Structure formats: C-alpha cells, structure tokens
Amino acid sequence: MGDQIQPIRGMNDVLPDSRAAWATVENAAKDIFEAYGYKRIRIPALERTELFSRSIGETTDIVQKEMYTFEDRNGSSITLRPEATAGIVRAGLNNGLFHNKQQKLWCSGPMFRYEKPQKARYRQFNQIDVEAIGFPGPEVDAELITMSAQLWGRLGLESPRLMLNSLGTPEARAVYREALKDYFSEVIDSLDPESLNRLERNPLRILDSKNPDLVDLILNAPELSDYLDDDSKFHFDNLLKMLDSVNIDYEVNSRLVRGLDYYSRTVFEWVTDKLGAQSAVCSGGRYDGLVSQLGGRETPAIGWALGVERVVELLDAEQLTVTEQLPEAYLVAEGEYPRSLLLRVSEELREKLPNACISMDCMGGSLKAQLRRADRSGARFALILGMDELNEGKVSVKALREDTPQVMLNMYDLASMLLGQLEKSP
Ligand code: ATP
Ligand code: MG
C-alpha cells in the first residue's frame, strides 16, 4: 500500500453520518423557497476573474486575499466562485432574465475562499442563496428576511439573532465615509495596520474590525444613521414595520456594514454565539447598483446567503438531533437458489413500498453472518428467503428490535404489515 493522499486544507468530506442533518437543512430551505415562489437557478463554479473584482470590489477581503484565481490553459484569468450573487446577476444579464421582468431566484452549492481554516470557517463551504432582482422594496426585503426566519423556525433553531442596518444610497454613504475618515484620522496612532490600510481604501470597513483594542474607538465613531438620505430612511422604517407585523425580532446595529462593496440600503446578518469565533450564520443585503455595474440597466435587487456547514453545526450546538432513515427491512437468503431470487423479491417489495428503505444483503455467507449484518444495519426486520419460504410463496419475517415470534408472510401481507409499521413510526 502506498501513501494515502490527503485532502486540501480547509476542504471537507461530508460523510454519510451527517447526511440527515444536511438533508434537513437543504430540504427545509428548498421547501420554503418553493412555497414563496422562488425558482432555482444553477450557475457555474468558475467565472472570469473580472466578474468578482468588478462586483465584490477591489478593496474587499474576498478580492484582496481570499480568491482562488488561476490561469486557464488558454491564459485567461478565472476564479472559483467565492459567492453566488455576482454569477447569478451575470447569468440573468446574459440570458435576458431581467429584461422588463422581476426574478425571484435561489441557488445552492460550494463556494471557495482562501481563508485560515478553523471551526465553521473552511476553504470550500456550501451556501444556500436567494436573490430577488427587480424589486425596489421594502416588501421584498421583508419577505426575504421572513423566509430566513421561517427556516430557523422549521429547523427548531433558537439562537440566531437578526442584526439590521441601512447603508443608505452610495451618495449618502460617500458623505459618511468622509466623516469617518476625519474621525479615524484624528486617532490614527491608535489604529492597527489593517485599519490603517482600510482608512485609505474603505474606512467603513474599520467598523468591521474584530480587534478588541478598537472597540471603544469604533463605539464613539460617527453613526451612519445620522447620514442617511430621506428615501433610505423611509425604506428602512417601512421594512421595520413589516417585520414587526410578523413578529420578527431584530436589533438595529448601525455598525453593521458588511464586507462587500456592492451593498446599498438594507443590510442584515443573523448571528449566533454558539459557533465559537464565527458568528454569521446568514447574511445579505440590498445591492441596487450591481446589475448596472455589470452592464445591465439600473435594477434594484436584494439577496442573502447562509453557510450550510454553519447551520448544520448549529443544529448540533443547539442539540437538535436529526434522525437518519434506517432500513425498514434487510433481506437475506439461505441457499444458492433463494439467493438468485433475492433481487427480484427486493424489487417487488420496493415497488409496493416506495417510501421505505429496503436493504438487500450483497455479501452472502452463512445465515448467521447475514443476520448479524441485518442487525448492524439498524433495520427493524430481517426478511429471510430460503427453500421452505419459496415452496410456500412466502418470506420469513424476523423482528430485530422487539421480542416477537418469527412469522412467514406472503408478499401482500408482508407489504401491508411493513406499511402499517411505517405509518406508526414518527
Ligand atoms: P464572515 O464574517 O464569517 O467571514 P462573511 O461576511 O464573509 O462571513 P458572506 O460573504 O456574507 O460571509 O457569506 C454568507 C454566509 O456564508 C455567512 O453568513 C456564513 O454563514 C457563510 N460563510 C462565509 N464564509 C465562510 C467560510 N469560510 N466557511 C464557512 N461558511 C462561510
Ligand atoms: Mg468572510
């Protein structure tokens, strides 16, 4: 045996043991999106690098240090998508989806960021993403946030708290940017190298700093809410009223600025304190300038994305156990001729019970060895096919989880017995 090849750091295998938790999150999101009239879109994992540098912004962490960028064999620069919004907007523009139409879309899949791997922060991670394009809001802002709240409710999650802010229009933000620059320039000696860098390029990002030494400085900084334009204020107030009307709690946090350049007006983040250093479970905002920035007409839009790994880890942290589907029945055969008919019997049963998990023994060996495997599979019943059973046109049913005598049933009775069991189970 040679050396085993190791995976790339920060890229995880999602093993079968966690499949039930993943499916719970993915199915709940899909059901909610469909119920709200959002349509699925699938976009490539690779895009031209300029799509991201032009949309996410040259001064953001993602573009400055987190992108997986390569030269294609033909020399063009391509990047593994770090997020989905830019690709969805590109796809919509290329295919005329926004031409005199609004779109409510969702998408899911792996994203790639060259970050320092740690708990709940990986280099390949999965996002579930919703985008509503063409709606000026605030109804759609409220709808999107409500959908995320619905998701926590359906999953039983209690810890996520909603942080909300309005960034106003780019013009209002430009004035605020200058005010921030003046403020931080006066205390320039207290800034760390990262904040100094941000002071020049994008002073709003200093508010995002996680350096505890800067907390007081940031608390005393000018507040964005004092610089908001009237329309943005009206938009934000209406959003808050709609959230109130459906009893969604929120905290207005004027220091929430989000790391991407393309946001305007509404930004929000669902945070938790149960994932260690990582707090963001789901984040999003309005990006009214992005479609035109990527070559389309002025088109208002808003979206959010959640990190699937973080939500799955949160289920565990909140001790919400997700049960996996165990086989209802495990079929074994005694003897060569019965074994040759095992697949046929299994298929007959599967046809009668399309919602049950029916497992067939594919290893053979003694009846004892097969029954041991049946037990280990977690199945409720072992179904035994031997010569006696074949002669009677029946199957022996051995209960593996309770103390009831073994019986022989024909296919019809077997199927209705299993169906009865299925309906009884939670
Ligand atoms: P953070 O502040 O934790 O870096 P972010 O602001 O970069 O998050 P977004 O770009 O808004 O995150 O992505 C949306 C969601 O994707 C986040 O709320 C988070 O749940 C998830 N996410 C982002 N980066 C990672 C990562 N490296 N590993 C796992 N999940 C991630
Ligand atoms: Mg990040």
Short mmCIF file of C-alpha atoms and ligand atoms in Angstrom, two decimals:
data_model
loop_
_atom_site.label_atom_id
_atom_site.label_comp_id
_atom_site.label_asym_id
_atom_site.label_seq_id
_atom_site.Cartn_x
_atom_site.Cartn_y
_atom_site.Cartn_z
CA MET A 1 0.00 0.00 0.00
CA GLY A 2 1.32 3.41 -0.92
CA ASP A 3 0.99 6.69 0.97
CA GLN A 4 -2.53 7.98 1.24
CA ILE A 5 -3.26 11.24 -0.49
CA GLN A 6 -4.51 13.91 1.89
CA PRO A 7 -7.27 16.40 1.03
CA ILE A 8 -6.52 20.08 0.57
CA ARG A 9 -6.59 22.06 3.83
CA GLY A 10 -9.97 23.57 4.58
CA MET A 11 -11.81 21.29 2.14
CA ASN A 12 -14.02 18.76 3.88
CA ASP A 13 -15.59 15.45 3.09
CA VAL A 14 -19.22 15.43 4.17
CA LEU A 15 -19.59 11.88 5.39
CA PRO A 16 -22.74 9.73 5.39
CA ASP A 17 -23.19 10.14 9.16
CA SER A 18 -24.06 13.80 8.72
CA ARG A 19 -26.29 13.29 5.71
CA ALA A 20 -29.52 13.52 7.68
CA ALA A 21 -28.60 16.93 9.14
CA TRP A 22 -27.53 18.23 5.73
CA ALA A 23 -30.68 16.96 4.07
CA THR A 24 -32.81 18.52 6.79
CA VAL A 25 -31.29 21.94 6.17
CA GLU A 26 -31.30 21.63 2.38
CA ASN A 27 -34.85 20.29 2.16
CA ALA A 28 -36.25 22.85 4.58
CA ALA A 29 -34.70 25.69 2.58
CA LYS A 30 -35.91 24.26 -0.71
CA ASP A 31 -39.45 23.78 0.59
CA ILE A 32 -39.58 27.35 1.88
CA PHE A 33 -38.21 28.82 -1.36
CA GLU A 34 -40.70 26.90 -3.45
CA ALA A 35 -43.55 27.89 -1.15
CA TYR A 36 -42.65 31.57 -1.54
CA GLY A 37 -42.43 31.30 -5.33
CA TYR A 38 -38.65 31.43 -5.73
CA LYS A 39 -37.19 29.49 -8.65
CA ARG A 40 -33.98 27.54 -8.68
CA ILE A 41 -31.07 28.61 -10.86
CA ARG A 42 -27.75 26.75 -11.30
CA ILE A 43 -24.63 28.64 -12.28
CA PRO A 44 -21.02 27.57 -12.94
CA ALA A 45 -18.44 27.25 -10.18
CA LEU A 46 -15.86 29.01 -12.36
CA GLU A 47 -16.19 32.53 -13.70
CA ARG A 48 -13.93 35.11 -15.28
CA THR A 49 -11.95 36.82 -12.52
CA GLU A 50 -13.14 40.27 -13.52
CA LEU A 51 -16.74 39.34 -12.66
CA PHE A 52 -15.76 39.20 -8.99
CA SER A 53 -13.24 42.04 -8.93
CA ARG A 54 -15.78 44.33 -10.60
CA SER A 55 -18.74 43.37 -8.40
CA ILE A 56 -17.46 42.41 -4.96
CA GLY A 57 -14.95 45.27 -5.02
CA GLU A 58 -11.18 45.60 -5.25
CA THR A 59 -10.81 46.70 -1.64
CA THR A 60 -12.68 43.80 -0.03
CA ASP A 61 -11.10 40.90 1.85
CA ILE A 62 -12.54 38.46 -0.65
CA VAL A 63 -10.94 40.05 -3.70
CA GLN A 64 -7.74 41.12 -1.97
CA LYS A 65 -6.83 37.85 -0.31
CA GLU A 66 -9.44 35.10 -0.47
CA MET A 67 -9.98 34.23 -4.13
CA TYR A 68 -8.79 31.06 -5.82
CA THR A 69 -7.63 32.58 -9.08
CA PHE A 70 -5.90 30.60 -11.83
CA GLU A 71 -4.79 30.93 -15.37
CA ASP A 72 -6.81 28.77 -17.69
CA ARG A 73 -4.89 26.74 -20.27
CA ASN A 74 -5.57 29.48 -22.77
CA GLY A 75 -4.09 32.14 -20.46
CA SER A 76 -7.30 33.85 -19.30
CA SER A 77 -7.75 34.53 -15.61
CA ILE A 78 -10.52 32.51 -13.99
CA THR A 79 -11.71 32.27 -10.38
CA LEU A 80 -13.56 29.68 -8.34
CA ARG A 81 -16.68 31.47 -7.17
CA PRO A 82 -16.36 32.91 -3.64
CA GLU A 83 -20.10 33.69 -3.58
CA ALA A 84 -23.11 33.34 -5.87
CA THR A 85 -24.65 36.78 -6.28
CA ALA A 86 -22.27 38.03 -8.98
CA GLY A 87 -22.68 34.84 -11.01
CA ILE A 88 -26.48 34.95 -10.75
CA VAL A 89 -26.55 38.56 -11.92
CA ARG A 90 -24.21 37.71 -14.80
CA ALA A 91 -26.35 34.73 -15.77
CA GLY A 92 -29.51 36.85 -15.62
CA LEU A 93 -27.97 39.55 -17.82
CA ASN A 94 -26.58 37.08 -20.34
CA ASN A 95 -29.96 35.37 -20.66
CA GLY A 96 -32.25 38.37 -20.60
CA LEU A 97 -33.87 37.38 -17.30
CA PHE A 98 -34.10 40.97 -16.07
CA HIS A 99 -35.46 42.47 -19.25
CA ASN A 100 -38.72 44.14 -18.10
CA LYS A 101 -39.13 41.29 -15.61
CA GLN A 102 -38.56 40.68 -11.95
CA GLN A 103 -36.96 37.48 -10.78
CA LYS A 104 -37.11 35.60 -7.50
CA LEU A 105 -34.30 33.05 -7.58
CA TRP A 106 -32.45 30.63 -5.36
CA CYS A 107 -29.31 28.63 -5.74
CA SER A 108 -27.04 26.39 -3.69
CA GLY A 109 -23.60 24.91 -3.99
CA PRO A 110 -19.96 25.09 -2.97
CA MET A 111 -18.07 28.39 -2.65
CA PHE A 112 -14.31 28.79 -2.39
CA ARG A 113 -12.31 31.23 -0.29
CA TYR A 114 -8.66 31.06 0.67
CA GLU A 115 -9.17 31.72 4.39
CA LYS A 116 -7.48 30.42 7.52
CA PRO A 117 -9.31 27.14 8.13
CA GLN A 118 -10.85 26.74 11.59
CA LYS A 119 -14.13 25.63 13.13
CA ALA A 120 -17.02 26.74 10.89
CA ARG A 121 -14.61 28.52 8.52
CA TYR A 122 -13.46 26.47 5.56
CA ARG A 123 -11.91 26.98 2.13
CA GLN A 124 -14.63 25.08 0.37
CA PHE A 125 -18.00 25.61 2.00
CA ASN A 126 -21.60 25.45 0.86
CA GLN A 127 -24.04 28.27 0.58
CA ILE A 128 -27.76 28.41 0.07
CA ASP A 129 -28.59 31.64 -1.60
CA VAL A 130 -31.71 33.66 -2.50
CA GLU A 131 -31.88 36.70 -4.73
CA ALA A 132 -34.85 38.93 -5.63
CA ILE A 133 -33.99 41.08 -8.63
CA GLY A 134 -36.05 43.98 -9.97
CA PHE A 135 -37.92 44.88 -6.77
CA PRO A 136 -37.31 48.28 -5.19
CA GLY A 137 -38.64 47.11 -1.80
CA PRO A 138 -39.13 47.29 1.11
CA GLU A 139 -41.74 44.50 0.77
CA VAL A 140 -39.25 42.16 -0.80
CA ASP A 141 -36.63 42.99 1.85
CA ALA A 142 -39.17 41.97 4.47
CA GLU A 143 -40.16 38.85 2.54
CA LEU A 144 -36.58 37.65 2.19
CA ILE A 145 -35.84 38.21 5.87
CA THR A 146 -39.07 36.45 6.80
CA MET A 147 -38.03 33.44 4.72
CA SER A 148 -34.80 33.17 6.69
CA ALA A 149 -36.71 33.45 9.97
CA GLN A 150 -39.09 30.72 8.74
CA LEU A 151 -36.11 28.49 8.10
CA TRP A 152 -34.81 28.80 11.68
CA GLY A 153 -38.33 28.09 12.90
CA ARG A 154 -38.68 24.99 10.77
CA LEU A 155 -35.29 23.70 11.89
CA GLY A 156 -36.05 24.49 15.53
CA LEU A 157 -33.04 26.81 15.83
CA GLU A 158 -33.37 29.40 18.55
CA SER A 159 -30.01 31.14 18.78
CA PRO A 160 -29.82 33.22 15.57
CA ARG A 161 -30.40 36.92 16.25
CA LEU A 162 -31.15 39.35 13.47
CA MET A 163 -28.94 42.43 13.05
CA LEU A 164 -30.18 45.06 10.66
CA ASN A 165 -28.86 48.29 9.26
CA SER A 166 -29.32 50.62 6.34
CA LEU A 167 -26.29 51.79 4.38
CA GLY A 168 -28.30 54.42 2.50
CA THR A 169 -27.54 55.39 -1.06
CA PRO A 170 -23.96 55.49 -2.39
CA GLU A 171 -24.16 59.32 -2.25
CA ALA A 172 -25.18 59.39 1.41
CA ARG A 173 -22.51 56.84 2.18
CA ALA A 174 -19.85 58.95 0.47
CA VAL A 175 -20.56 61.81 2.89
CA TYR A 176 -20.43 59.41 5.82
CA ARG A 177 -17.19 57.94 4.50
CA GLU A 178 -15.56 61.37 4.70
CA ALA A 179 -16.85 61.90 8.24
CA LEU A 180 -15.40 58.53 9.25
CA LYS A 181 -12.11 59.31 7.57
CA ASP A 182 -11.84 62.58 9.50
CA TYR A 183 -12.71 60.85 12.76
CA PHE A 184 -10.24 57.98 12.40
CA SER A 185 -7.50 60.25 11.02
CA GLU A 186 -7.55 62.16 14.28
CA VAL A 187 -6.82 58.99 16.24
CA ILE A 188 -4.53 57.49 13.63
CA ASP A 189 -1.92 56.45 16.22
CA SER A 190 -4.39 54.05 17.84
CA LEU A 191 -5.19 52.16 14.63
CA ASP A 192 -3.76 48.74 13.78
CA PRO A 193 -2.14 48.07 10.38
CA GLU A 194 -5.32 46.52 8.98
CA SER A 195 -7.40 49.56 9.92
CA LEU A 196 -4.74 51.93 8.57
CA ASN A 197 -4.99 50.14 5.27
CA ARG A 198 -8.79 50.39 5.39
CA LEU A 199 -8.66 54.08 6.32
CA GLU A 200 -7.29 54.88 2.91
CA ARG A 201 -9.22 52.38 0.82
CA ASN A 202 -12.54 51.87 2.58
CA PRO A 203 -12.93 53.45 6.04
CA LEU A 204 -16.35 51.83 6.60
CA ARG A 205 -14.61 48.50 6.87
CA ILE A 206 -12.83 49.68 10.04
CA LEU A 207 -16.21 49.29 11.76
CA ASP A 208 -15.98 45.58 10.87
CA SER A 209 -12.72 45.19 12.79
CA LYS A 210 -12.57 42.32 15.27
CA ASN A 211 -9.63 43.86 17.17
CA PRO A 212 -10.77 44.28 20.82
CA ASP A 213 -8.43 47.29 21.25
CA LEU A 214 -10.52 49.22 18.75
CA VAL A 215 -13.92 48.57 20.33
CA ASP A 216 -14.17 51.93 22.16
CA LEU A 217 -12.88 53.87 19.22
CA ILE A 218 -15.47 52.25 16.96
CA LEU A 219 -18.26 52.80 19.50
CA ASN A 220 -17.59 56.53 19.50
CA ALA A 221 -17.32 56.86 15.74
CA PRO A 222 -19.95 58.85 13.82
CA GLU A 223 -23.06 56.82 13.10
CA LEU A 224 -24.27 56.02 9.63
CA SER A 225 -27.89 56.54 10.67
CA ASP A 226 -27.17 60.26 11.10
CA TYR A 227 -26.14 60.47 7.46
CA LEU A 228 -28.98 58.52 5.84
CA ASP A 229 -30.92 60.14 2.99
CA ASP A 230 -34.67 60.55 3.47
CA ASP A 231 -35.69 57.87 0.96
CA SER A 232 -33.45 55.29 2.55
CA LYS A 233 -34.76 56.22 5.98
CA PHE A 234 -38.35 55.80 4.76
CA HIS A 235 -37.48 52.46 3.15
CA PHE A 236 -35.83 51.23 6.35
CA ASP A 237 -38.68 52.37 8.61
CA ASN A 238 -41.18 50.56 6.43
CA LEU A 239 -39.09 47.41 6.49
CA LEU A 240 -39.01 47.52 10.29
CA LYS A 241 -42.80 47.96 10.42
CA MET A 242 -43.34 44.93 8.20
CA LEU A 243 -41.02 42.82 10.33
CA ASP A 244 -42.95 43.99 13.40
CA SER A 245 -46.18 42.94 11.72
CA VAL A 246 -44.98 39.32 11.54
CA ASN A 247 -43.32 39.39 14.96
CA ILE A 248 -39.74 39.08 13.81
CA ASP A 249 -37.34 40.44 16.41
CA TYR A 250 -34.36 42.45 15.26
CA GLU A 251 -31.65 44.69 16.55
CA VAL A 252 -30.76 47.78 14.55
CA ASN A 253 -26.97 47.87 14.57
CA SER A 254 -25.53 50.94 12.95
CA ARG A 255 -22.08 49.38 12.86
CA LEU A 256 -23.13 46.53 10.63
CA VAL A 257 -21.55 47.47 7.29
CA ARG A 258 -20.91 44.07 5.63
CA GLY A 259 -17.72 43.29 3.78
CA LEU A 260 -18.83 43.61 0.18
CA ASP A 261 -18.78 46.85 -1.78
CA TYR A 262 -21.97 46.30 -3.72
CA TYR A 263 -24.46 46.72 -0.88
CA SER A 264 -26.80 49.69 -0.53
CA ARG A 265 -29.66 50.42 1.89
CA THR A 266 -30.76 47.28 3.76
CA VAL A 267 -28.04 45.01 5.14
CA PHE A 268 -28.57 42.27 7.68
CA GLU A 269 -26.90 39.39 9.39
CA TRP A 270 -28.19 36.53 11.52
CA VAL A 271 -25.62 35.94 14.24
CA THR A 272 -25.17 33.31 16.89
CA ASP A 273 -22.81 32.96 19.84
CA LYS A 274 -22.78 29.17 19.60
CA LEU A 275 -20.16 28.69 16.87
CA GLY A 276 -17.04 29.95 18.66
CA ALA A 277 -15.21 32.67 16.79
CA GLN A 278 -17.63 32.52 13.88
CA SER A 279 -20.85 34.41 14.39
CA ALA A 280 -22.50 34.92 10.99
CA VAL A 281 -24.95 32.19 10.04
CA CYS A 282 -26.70 34.03 7.24
CA SER A 283 -26.06 37.42 5.75
CA GLY A 284 -27.32 39.58 3.00
CA GLY A 285 -28.42 42.93 1.76
CA ARG A 286 -29.70 45.13 -0.99
CA TYR A 287 -27.44 45.72 -3.99
CA ASP A 288 -29.26 48.25 -6.14
CA GLY A 289 -26.14 49.22 -8.08
CA LEU A 290 -24.80 45.80 -9.03
CA VAL A 291 -26.84 44.99 -12.12
CA SER A 292 -25.90 48.25 -13.82
CA GLN A 293 -22.32 47.90 -12.64
CA LEU A 294 -22.21 44.59 -14.53
CA GLY A 295 -23.56 46.12 -17.71
CA GLY A 296 -27.34 45.97 -17.23
CA ARG A 297 -29.91 48.69 -16.66
CA GLU A 298 -30.45 50.24 -13.23
CA THR A 299 -32.17 47.36 -11.39
CA PRO A 300 -32.88 47.18 -7.68
CA ALA A 301 -32.07 43.83 -6.05
CA ILE A 302 -31.55 42.11 -2.73
CA GLY A 303 -30.36 38.71 -1.54
CA TRP A 304 -28.95 36.63 1.27
CA ALA A 305 -26.76 33.59 1.68
CA LEU A 306 -26.38 31.14 4.52
CA GLY A 307 -23.46 28.86 5.26
CA VAL A 308 -24.76 25.29 5.25
CA GLU A 309 -21.88 23.97 7.37
CA ARG A 310 -22.56 26.65 9.97
CA VAL A 311 -26.27 25.85 10.11
CA VAL A 312 -25.54 22.12 10.35
CA GLU A 313 -23.04 22.77 13.15
CA LEU A 314 -25.60 24.99 14.85
CA LEU A 315 -28.17 22.17 14.84
CA ASP A 316 -25.63 20.13 16.73
CA ALA A 317 -24.69 23.01 19.07
CA GLU A 318 -28.36 23.52 19.91
CA GLN A 319 -28.69 19.77 20.46
CA LEU A 320 -31.30 19.36 17.80
CA THR A 321 -30.81 15.75 16.85
CA VAL A 322 -31.69 14.77 13.35
CA THR A 323 -32.53 11.11 12.92
CA GLU A 324 -31.29 9.22 9.92
CA GLN A 325 -33.51 6.90 7.92
CA LEU A 326 -32.70 3.31 8.82
CA PRO A 327 -33.72 0.40 6.62
CA GLU A 328 -37.18 -0.87 7.35
CA ALA A 329 -36.24 -4.32 6.17
CA TYR A 330 -33.00 -6.15 5.35
CA LEU A 331 -33.32 -9.10 3.01
CA VAL A 332 -31.16 -12.20 3.44
CA ALA A 333 -31.12 -15.54 1.62
CA GLU A 334 -30.43 -19.06 2.74
CA GLY A 335 -29.04 -21.19 -0.08
CA GLU A 336 -27.90 -20.57 -3.61
CA TYR A 337 -31.23 -20.76 -5.41
CA PRO A 338 -33.07 -18.42 -2.99
CA ARG A 339 -30.11 -16.00 -3.27
CA SER A 340 -30.57 -15.87 -7.04
CA LEU A 341 -34.13 -14.65 -6.42
CA LEU A 342 -33.26 -12.14 -3.68
CA LEU A 343 -33.05 -9.13 -6.01
CA ARG A 344 -36.41 -9.97 -7.56
CA VAL A 345 -38.11 -10.20 -4.16
CA SER A 346 -36.44 -6.97 -3.04
CA GLU A 347 -37.64 -5.15 -6.15
CA GLU A 348 -41.19 -6.41 -5.64
CA LEU A 349 -41.15 -5.06 -2.10
CA ARG A 350 -39.65 -1.73 -3.18
CA GLU A 351 -42.36 -1.33 -5.76
CA LYS A 352 -45.04 -1.90 -3.13
CA LEU A 353 -43.35 0.39 -0.56
CA PRO A 354 -41.78 3.27 -2.48
CA ASN A 355 -41.22 5.32 0.70
CA ALA A 356 -39.48 2.64 2.72
CA CYS A 357 -35.77 1.90 2.79
CA ILE A 358 -35.31 -1.75 1.79
CA SER A 359 -31.78 -3.08 2.07
CA MET A 360 -30.57 -6.25 0.37
CA ASP A 361 -27.69 -8.38 1.60
CA CYS A 362 -24.92 -8.27 -1.01
CA MET A 363 -22.24 -10.16 0.89
CA GLY A 364 -23.67 -13.67 1.30
CA GLY A 365 -22.14 -16.21 3.67
CA SER A 366 -23.95 -18.11 6.41
CA LEU A 367 -27.44 -17.15 7.50
CA LYS A 368 -25.96 -16.21 10.87
CA ALA A 369 -23.46 -13.82 9.26
CA GLN A 370 -26.19 -12.26 7.15
CA LEU A 371 -28.47 -11.79 10.15
CA ARG A 372 -25.63 -10.12 12.02
CA ARG A 373 -25.32 -7.63 9.16
CA ALA A 374 -29.09 -7.15 9.18
CA ASP A 375 -28.87 -6.25 12.84
CA ARG A 376 -25.94 -3.86 12.35
CA SER A 377 -27.80 -2.09 9.53
CA GLY A 378 -30.33 -0.85 12.09
CA ALA A 379 -33.22 -2.45 10.17
CA ARG A 380 -36.40 -3.20 12.02
CA PHE A 381 -36.95 -6.56 10.30
CA ALA A 382 -34.81 -9.21 8.67
CA LEU A 383 -36.62 -10.89 5.80
CA ILE A 384 -35.39 -14.40 5.16
CA LEU A 385 -35.78 -16.15 1.85
CA GLY A 386 -34.99 -19.90 1.95
CA MET A 387 -36.24 -23.04 0.20
CA ASP A 388 -39.10 -23.53 2.70
CA GLU A 389 -40.25 -19.96 2.11
CA LEU A 390 -40.00 -20.32 -1.68
CA ASN A 391 -42.03 -23.53 -1.63
CA GLU A 392 -44.82 -21.71 0.19
CA GLY A 393 -44.52 -18.50 -1.80
CA LYS A 394 -43.71 -16.64 1.42
CA VAL A 395 -40.91 -14.81 3.27
CA SER A 396 -39.93 -15.25 6.92
CA VAL A 397 -40.08 -12.09 8.98
CA LYS A 398 -37.77 -11.80 11.96
CA ALA A 399 -38.24 -8.74 14.17
CA LEU A 400 -34.85 -7.36 15.13
CA ARG A 401 -35.89 -4.64 17.59
CA GLU A 402 -38.60 -6.37 19.60
CA ASP A 403 -39.34 -9.74 21.04
CA THR A 404 -42.00 -11.14 18.74
CA PRO A 405 -42.05 -14.61 17.19
CA GLN A 406 -40.81 -15.14 13.66
CA VAL A 407 -43.64 -15.45 11.13
CA MET A 408 -43.99 -16.39 7.46
CA LEU A 409 -45.97 -13.97 5.28
CA ASN A 410 -46.86 -13.79 1.62
CA MET A 411 -45.85 -10.68 -0.30
CA TYR A 412 -49.21 -9.00 0.10
CA ASP A 413 -49.37 -9.45 3.89
CA LEU A 414 -45.71 -8.56 4.25
CA ALA A 415 -46.18 -5.29 2.39
CA SER A 416 -49.23 -4.30 4.42
CA MET A 417 -47.50 -5.24 7.69
CA LEU A 418 -44.47 -3.07 6.78
CA LEU A 419 -46.72 -0.26 5.63
CA GLY A 420 -48.54 -0.35 8.97
CA GLN A 421 -45.20 -0.14 10.78
CA LEU A 422 -44.10 2.78 8.60
CA GLU A 423 -47.27 4.71 9.37
CA LYS A 424 -46.79 4.12 13.08
CA SER A 425 -43.18 5.35 13.11
CA PRO A 426 -42.53 9.05 13.87
P1 ATP B 1 -17.53 36.03 7.97
O1 ATP B 1 -17.70 37.38 8.60
O2 ATP B 1 -17.79 34.90 8.94
O3 ATP B 1 -16.25 35.89 7.21
P2 ATP B 1 -18.82 36.77 5.53
O4 ATP B 1 -19.35 38.11 5.82
O5 ATP B 1 -17.54 36.67 4.78
O6 ATP B 1 -18.73 35.91 6.90
P3 ATP B 1 -20.74 36.20 3.44
O7 ATP B 1 -19.79 36.53 2.37
O8 ATP B 1 -21.83 37.14 3.73
O9 ATP B 1 -19.93 35.90 4.80
O10 ATP B 1 -21.33 34.73 3.21
C1 ATP B 1 -22.63 34.35 3.67
C2 ATP B 1 -22.56 33.22 4.68
O11 ATP B 1 -21.68 32.20 4.25
C3 ATP B 1 -22.01 33.64 6.04
O12 ATP B 1 -23.01 34.19 6.83
C4 ATP B 1 -21.51 32.33 6.59
O13 ATP B 1 -22.57 31.61 7.20
C5 ATP B 1 -21.06 31.58 5.38
N1 ATP B 1 -19.59 31.62 5.22
C6 ATP B 1 -18.84 32.65 4.76
N2 ATP B 1 -17.54 32.31 4.71
C7 ATP B 1 -17.48 31.01 5.15
C8 ATP B 1 -16.41 30.08 5.32
N3 ATP B 1 -15.14 30.39 5.01
N4 ATP B 1 -16.70 28.84 5.80
C9 ATP B 1 -17.97 28.50 6.10
N5 ATP B 1 -19.02 29.33 5.96
C10 ATP B 1 -18.78 30.58 5.48
MG MG B 2 -15.56 36.43 5.33
#
